[in-house]
PDB file of C-alpha atoms in Angstrom:
ATOM      1  CA  TRP A 256     144.205 117.406 145.756  1.00  0.00           C
ATOM      2  CA  LEU A 257     142.825 120.751 144.563  1.00  0.00           C
ATOM      3  CA  GLY A 258     143.254 122.429 147.958  1.00  0.00           C
ATOM      4  CA  THR A 259     139.624 123.245 148.711  1.00  0.00           C
ATOM      5  CA  LYS A 260     136.821 121.297 150.365  1.00  0.00           C
ATOM      6  CA  TRP A 261     133.214 121.585 151.465  1.00  0.00           C
ATOM      7  CA  GLN A 262     132.428 122.536 155.043  1.00  0.00           C
ATOM      8  CA  ALA A 263     128.726 121.803 154.555  1.00  0.00           C
ATOM      9  CA  PRO A 264     126.799 119.269 152.461  1.00  0.00           C
ATOM     10  CA  TYR A 265     126.897 119.805 148.697  1.00  0.00           C
ATOM     11  CA  ARG A 266     123.266 120.316 147.677  1.00  0.00           C
ATOM     12  CA  TRP A 267     122.725 120.263 143.934  1.00  0.00           C
ATOM     13  CA  THR A 268     119.985 120.449 141.319  1.00  0.00           C
ATOM     14  CA  LEU A 269     119.741 118.931 137.848  1.00  0.00           C
ATOM     15  CA  ARG A 270     118.719 120.689 134.646  1.00  0.00           C
ATOM     16  CA  LEU A 271     117.249 118.078 132.320  1.00  0.00           C
ATOM     17  CA  ALA A 272     116.034 120.584 129.705  1.00  0.00           C
ATOM     18  CA  GLY A 273     119.206 120.175 127.612  1.00  0.00           C
ATOM     19  CA  MET A 274     119.465 116.405 127.969  1.00  0.00           C
ATOM     20  CA  PRO A 275     120.143 114.787 124.572  1.00  0.00           C
ATOM     21  CA  ALA A 276     117.178 112.789 123.254  1.00  0.00           C
ATOM     22  CA  TYR A 277     119.347 109.788 122.335  1.00  0.00           C
ATOM     23  CA  LEU A 278     119.701 109.003 126.070  1.00  0.00           C
ATOM     24  CA  GLY A 279     115.991 108.168 126.257  1.00  0.00           C
ATOM     25  CA  ALA A 280     113.744 108.834 129.227  1.00  0.00           C
ATOM     26  CA  PRO A 281     114.997 111.344 131.804  1.00  0.00           C
ATOM     27  CA  GLU A 282     114.491 109.104 134.869  1.00  0.00           C
ATOM     28  CA  PRO A 283     117.339 106.620 134.141  1.00  0.00           C
ATOM     29  CA  VAL A 284     119.640 109.543 133.280  1.00  0.00           C
ATOM     30  CA  ARG A 285     118.807 111.280 136.548  1.00  0.00           C
ATOM     31  CA  ASP A 286     119.296 107.993 138.410  1.00  0.00           C
ATOM     32  CA  ALA A 287     122.759 107.476 136.865  1.00  0.00           C
ATOM     33  CA  ILE A 288     123.838 110.986 137.824  1.00  0.00           C
ATOM     34  CA  ARG A 289     122.516 110.554 141.357  1.00  0.00           C
ATOM     35  CA  ALA A 290     124.297 107.187 141.649  1.00  0.00           C
ATOM     36  CA  ALA A 291     127.559 108.909 140.718  1.00  0.00           C
ATOM     37  CA  GLY A 292     127.131 111.440 143.527  1.00  0.00           C
ATOM     38  CA  ASP A 293     126.223 108.644 145.922  1.00  0.00           C
ATOM     39  CA  ALA A 294     129.355 106.685 144.928  1.00  0.00           C
ATOM     40  CA  VAL A 295     131.631 109.524 146.001  1.00  0.00           C
ATOM     41  CA  ASP A 296     129.561 110.501 149.035  1.00  0.00           C
ATOM     42  CA  GLY A 297     129.407 106.900 150.218  1.00  0.00           C
ATOM     43  CA  GLY A 298     133.053 106.155 149.484  1.00  0.00           C
ATOM     44  CA  ARG A 299     132.085 103.244 147.200  1.00  0.00           C
ATOM     45  CA  ASN A 300     135.279 101.481 146.142  1.00  0.00           C
ATOM     46  CA  ASP A 301     136.610  98.192 144.812  1.00  0.00           C
ATOM     47  CA  CYS A 302     139.394  98.035 147.405  1.00  0.00           C
ATOM     48  CA  GLY A 303     137.453  96.451 150.249  1.00  0.00           C
ATOM     49  CA  PHE A 304     137.168  99.586 152.380  1.00  0.00           C
ATOM     50  CA  THR A 305     133.843  99.776 154.163  1.00  0.00           C
ATOM     51  CA  GLY A 306     132.151 102.793 155.595  1.00  0.00           C
ATOM     52  CA  GLY A 307     131.621 106.120 154.011  1.00  0.00           C
ATOM     53  CA  LEU A 308     133.502 109.355 154.133  1.00  0.00           C
ATOM     54  CA  ALA A 309     132.721 112.427 156.227  1.00  0.00           C
ATOM     55  CA  LEU A 310     131.460 114.360 153.226  1.00  0.00           C
ATOM     56  CA  SER A 311     127.923 114.769 152.044  1.00  0.00           C
ATOM     57  CA  GLN A 312     125.961 115.525 148.907  1.00  0.00           C
ATOM     58  CA  ARG A 313     122.259 115.612 148.229  1.00  0.00           C
ATOM     59  CA  TYR A 314     120.190 115.924 145.080  1.00  0.00           C
ATOM     60  CA  THR A 315     117.448 118.484 145.743  1.00  0.00           C
ATOM     61  CA  GLY A 316     115.428 118.312 142.518  1.00  0.00           C
ATOM     62  CA  GLU A 317     115.228 119.738 139.044  1.00  0.00           C
ATOM     63  CA  THR A 318     115.926 123.302 137.975  1.00  0.00           C
ATOM     64  CA  ASP A 319     115.612 125.554 134.930  1.00  0.00           C
ATOM     65  CA  ARG A 320     118.967 127.192 135.725  1.00  0.00           C
ATOM     66  CA  ASP A 321     122.042 126.322 133.687  1.00  0.00           C
ATOM     67  CA  ALA A 322     125.423 125.290 135.032  1.00  0.00           C
ATOM     68  CA  GLY A 323     128.009 128.067 135.250  1.00  0.00           C
ATOM     69  CA  VAL A 324     130.339 126.316 132.808  1.00  0.00           C
ATOM     70  CA  ARG A 325     130.872 127.749 129.328  1.00  0.00           C
ATOM     71  CA  ALA A 326     131.206 125.674 126.152  1.00  0.00           C
ATOM     72  CA  ASP A 327     134.873 126.687 125.869  1.00  0.00           C
ATOM     73  CA  GLY A 328     135.559 125.106 129.274  1.00  0.00           C
ATOM     74  CA  THR A 329     135.841 128.306 131.270  1.00  0.00           C
ATOM     75  CA  CYS A 330     133.823 129.012 134.382  1.00  0.00           C
ATOM     76  CA  GLY A 331     131.033 131.567 134.411  1.00  0.00           C
ATOM     77  CA  ASP A 332     130.002 133.729 137.319  1.00  0.00           C
ATOM     78  CA  ARG A 333     129.125 132.332 140.689  1.00  0.00           C
ATOM     79  CA  ASP A 334     125.377 132.409 141.387  1.00  0.00           C
ATOM     80  CA  ASP A 335     125.081 130.547 144.725  1.00  0.00           C
ATOM     81  CA  ARG A 336     123.465 127.543 143.026  1.00  0.00           C
ATOM     82  CA  ASN A 337     125.032 124.105 142.470  1.00  0.00           C
ATOM     83  CA  VAL A 338     123.789 122.905 139.100  1.00  0.00           C
ATOM     84  CA  VAL A 339     124.455 119.808 137.001  1.00  0.00           C
ATOM     85  CA  ALA A 340     123.333 120.354 133.400  1.00  0.00           C
ATOM     86  CA  PHE A 341     123.825 119.141 129.857  1.00  0.00           C
ATOM     87  CA  GLY A 342     125.183 121.560 127.286  1.00  0.00           C
ATOM     88  CA  PRO A 343     127.763 122.067 124.561  1.00  0.00           C
ATOM     89  CA  LEU A 344     131.439 121.541 125.373  1.00  0.00           C
ATOM     90  CA  ASP A 345     134.226 122.254 122.898  1.00  0.00           C
ATOM     91  CA  GLY A 346     137.189 120.037 122.124  1.00  0.00           C
ATOM     92  CA  GLY A 347     135.625 116.654 122.777  1.00  0.00           C
ATOM     93  CA  LEU A 348     135.325 117.175 126.531  1.00  0.00           C
ATOM     94  CA  LEU A 349     132.951 114.711 128.178  1.00  0.00           C
ATOM     95  CA  ALA A 350     132.108 116.871 131.190  1.00  0.00           C
ATOM     96  CA  LEU A 351     133.624 119.713 133.155  1.00  0.00           C
ATOM     97  CA  THR A 352     133.343 120.910 136.748  1.00  0.00           C
ATOM     98  CA  CYS A 353     133.780 124.502 137.890  1.00  0.00           C
ATOM     99  CA  LEU A 354     134.516 125.204 141.553  1.00  0.00           C
ATOM    100  CA  TRP A 355     134.272 128.472 143.431  1.00  0.00           C
ATOM    101  CA  TRP A 356     135.974 128.788 146.801  1.00  0.00           C
ATOM    102  CA  THR A 357     137.136 131.198 149.420  1.00  0.00           C
ATOM    103  CA  ARG A 358     139.929 130.588 151.955  1.00  0.00           C
ATOM    104  CA  GLY A 359     140.126 126.847 151.195  1.00  0.00           C
ATOM    105  CA  ARG A 360     136.375 126.373 151.521  1.00  0.00           C
ATOM    106  CA  THR A 361     134.361 125.353 148.474  1.00  0.00           C
ATOM    107  CA  VAL A 362     131.200 127.459 148.198  1.00  0.00           C
ATOM    108  CA  GLU A 363     129.797 126.388 144.818  1.00  0.00           C
ATOM    109  CA  ALA A 364     130.323 123.719 142.171  1.00  0.00           C
ATOM    110  CA  ASP A 365     128.637 123.314 138.789  1.00  0.00           C
ATOM    111  CA  ILE A 366     128.996 120.446 136.329  1.00  0.00           C
ATOM    112  CA  ARG A 367     128.356 120.619 132.581  1.00  0.00           C
ATOM    113  CA  ILE A 368     127.878 117.329 130.709  1.00  0.00           C
ATOM    114  CA  SER A 369     128.454 117.220 126.965  1.00  0.00           C
ATOM    115  CA  ASP A 370     125.272 117.147 124.912  1.00  0.00           C
ATOM    116  CA  ALA A 371     127.088 115.925 121.776  1.00  0.00           C
ATOM    117  CA  PRO A 372     125.181 113.116 120.012  1.00  0.00           C
ATOM    118  CA  GLY A 373     126.216 109.591 120.995  1.00  0.00           C
ATOM    119  CA  THR A 374     128.748 110.634 123.643  1.00  0.00           C
ATOM    120  CA  PHE A 375     127.278 108.637 126.524  1.00  0.00           C
ATOM    121  CA  THR A 376     125.664 105.328 127.272  1.00  0.00           C
ATOM    122  CA  LEU A 377     123.776 104.241 130.361  1.00  0.00           C
ATOM    123  CA  ASP A 378     124.959 100.630 129.972  1.00  0.00           C
ATOM    124  CA  PRO A 379     128.437 100.264 128.480  1.00  0.00           C
ATOM    125  CA  THR A 380     128.246  96.471 128.751  1.00  0.00           C
ATOM    126  CA  VAL A 381     125.657  96.186 125.958  1.00  0.00           C
ATOM    127  CA  GLY A 382     126.549  96.997 122.348  1.00  0.00           C
ATOM    128  CA  CYS A 383     128.823  99.908 123.195  1.00  0.00           C
ATOM    129  CA  THR A 384     131.037 101.379 120.480  1.00  0.00           C
ATOM    130  CA  GLY A 385     132.775 104.671 121.160  1.00  0.00           C
ATOM    131  CA  SER A 386     130.528 105.950 123.956  1.00  0.00           C
ATOM    132  CA  TRP A 387     131.377 106.668 127.566  1.00  0.00           C
ATOM    133  CA  ASP A 388     129.596 105.478 130.672  1.00  0.00           C
ATOM    134  CA  LEU A 389     127.535 108.399 131.978  1.00  0.00           C
ATOM    135  CA  GLU A 390     127.646 107.198 135.595  1.00  0.00           C
ATOM    136  CA  GLY A 391     131.416 106.634 135.548  1.00  0.00           C
ATOM    137  CA  THR A 392     132.032 110.010 133.934  1.00  0.00           C
ATOM    138  CA  LEU A 393     129.914 111.741 136.571  1.00  0.00           C
ATOM    139  CA  THR A 394     131.596 109.825 139.400  1.00  0.00           C
ATOM    140  CA  HIS A 395     134.812 111.449 138.131  1.00  0.00           C
ATOM    141  CA  GLU A 396     133.148 114.892 138.083  1.00  0.00           C
ATOM    142  CA  PHE A 397     131.735 114.489 141.599  1.00  0.00           C
ATOM    143  CA  GLY A 398     135.294 113.655 142.629  1.00  0.00           C
ATOM    144  CA  HIS A 399     136.265 117.126 141.401  1.00  0.00           C
ATOM    145  CA  VAL A 400     133.331 118.633 143.301  1.00  0.00           C
ATOM    146  CA  PHE A 401     134.849 117.277 146.515  1.00  0.00           C
ATOM    147  CA  GLY A 402     138.364 118.467 145.685  1.00  0.00           C
ATOM    148  CA  LEU A 403     140.018 115.627 143.810  1.00  0.00           C
ATOM    149  CA  GLY A 404     142.275 116.630 140.921  1.00  0.00           C
ATOM    150  CA  HIS A 405     143.483 114.560 137.988  1.00  0.00           C
ATOM    151  CA  VAL A 406     146.137 111.886 138.048  1.00  0.00           C
ATOM    152  CA  SER A 407     147.963 110.685 134.949  1.00  0.00           C
ATOM    153  CA  TYR A 408     146.143 107.978 132.996  1.00  0.00           C
ATOM    154  CA  ALA A 409     149.516 106.591 131.899  1.00  0.00           C
ATOM    155  CA  GLU A 410     150.507 106.013 135.530  1.00  0.00           C
ATOM    156  CA  HIS A 411     147.141 105.539 137.262  1.00  0.00           C
ATOM    157  CA  GLY A 412     144.678 104.501 134.562  1.00  0.00           C
ATOM    158  CA  ASP A 413     142.656 102.449 137.017  1.00  0.00           C
ATOM    159  CA  LEU A 414     141.743 105.442 139.183  1.00  0.00           C
ATOM    160  CA  THR A 415     138.465 107.211 138.592  1.00  0.00           C
ATOM    161  CA  MET A 416     140.298 110.538 138.715  1.00  0.00           C
ATOM    162  CA  SER A 417     142.695 109.681 135.875  1.00  0.00           C
ATOM    163  CA  ASP A 418     142.830 112.268 133.098  1.00  0.00           C
ATOM    164  CA  GLY A 419     141.532 109.751 130.576  1.00  0.00           C
ATOM    165  CA  LEU A 420     138.539 107.460 130.861  1.00  0.00           C
ATOM    166  CA  PRO A 421     138.274 104.632 128.332  1.00  0.00           C
ATOM    167  CA  ALA A 422     135.137 104.264 126.252  1.00  0.00           C
ATOM    168  CA  CYS A 423     132.710 101.414 126.893  1.00  0.00           C
ATOM    169  CA  SER A 424     133.840 100.732 130.463  1.00  0.00           C
ATOM    170  CA  ALA A 425     131.688 100.513 133.563  1.00  0.00           C
ATOM    171  CA  GLY A 426     134.845 100.257 135.693  1.00  0.00           C
ATOM    172  CA  PHE A 427     134.839 103.862 136.898  1.00  0.00           C
ATOM    173  CA  ARG A 428     131.606 103.914 138.869  1.00  0.00           C
ATOM    174  CA  SER A 429     133.456 103.747 142.161  1.00  0.00           C
ATOM    175  CA  LEU A 430     136.562 105.241 143.725  1.00  0.00           C
ATOM    176  CA  GLY A 431     140.024 103.771 143.248  1.00  0.00           C
ATOM    177  CA  LEU A 432     142.424 103.354 146.150  1.00  0.00           C
ATOM    178  CA  GLY A 433     144.128 106.742 145.678  1.00  0.00           C
ATOM    179  CA  ASP A 434     140.791 108.487 145.136  1.00  0.00           C
ATOM    180  CA  TYR A 435     139.351 107.021 148.333  1.00  0.00           C
ATOM    181  CA  GLN A 436     142.455 107.627 150.452  1.00  0.00           C
ATOM    182  CA  THR A 437     142.754 111.262 149.356  1.00  0.00           C
ATOM    183  CA  LEU A 438     139.123 111.971 150.243  1.00  0.00           C
ATOM    184  CA  ARG A 439     139.529 110.174 153.570  1.00  0.00           C
ATOM    185  CA  ASP A 440     142.701 112.194 154.322  1.00  0.00           C
ATOM    186  CA  GLN A 441     140.845 115.452 153.644  1.00  0.00           C
ATOM    187  CA  TYR A 442     137.381 114.739 155.055  1.00  0.00           C
ATOM    188  CA  GLY A 443     137.934 111.841 157.444  1.00  0.00           C
ATOM    189  CA  PRO A 444     135.924 108.645 157.773  1.00  0.00           C
ATOM    190  CA  GLY A 445     132.151 108.817 157.910  1.00  0.00           C
TER     191      GLY A 445
END
């Protein structure tokens, strides 16, 4: 747990201007990113738990603004906007989330998604070689938005919040048991 949480719904916009062309049309990309937010918001899991969590996110449209995440992985300045955007990321990072908070209350979160050629796929079950599932990667990032930190892949490789996601796997589009329980402990049931 990162120690900070939202007191109000997380309302975010998407900047498609930097989306890599290899991903194709923008609509399926937007839909995959929205599905990732919905997975965390709705508490989607493979553990048999039903019912959502008492947290909320909402996509509010497209923007021309960039995410406040630098290519070197550091956070920029807070601008009172929650933006998800594609852009360069150094060191082979797939995506990165920056959080801003005050007194344990998250007030802003931006996500940058790597724009490196061939990094992502929208369907890892078809002809995938060395690409990562965009929806699963963003489910992980939305976990950070709501306060989840990393767990060790060596010990908890089946959790969406592990510090390593395998390529060509659609298995991280929902929350694992520890992911779900931590969010429920912090936010309560929906």
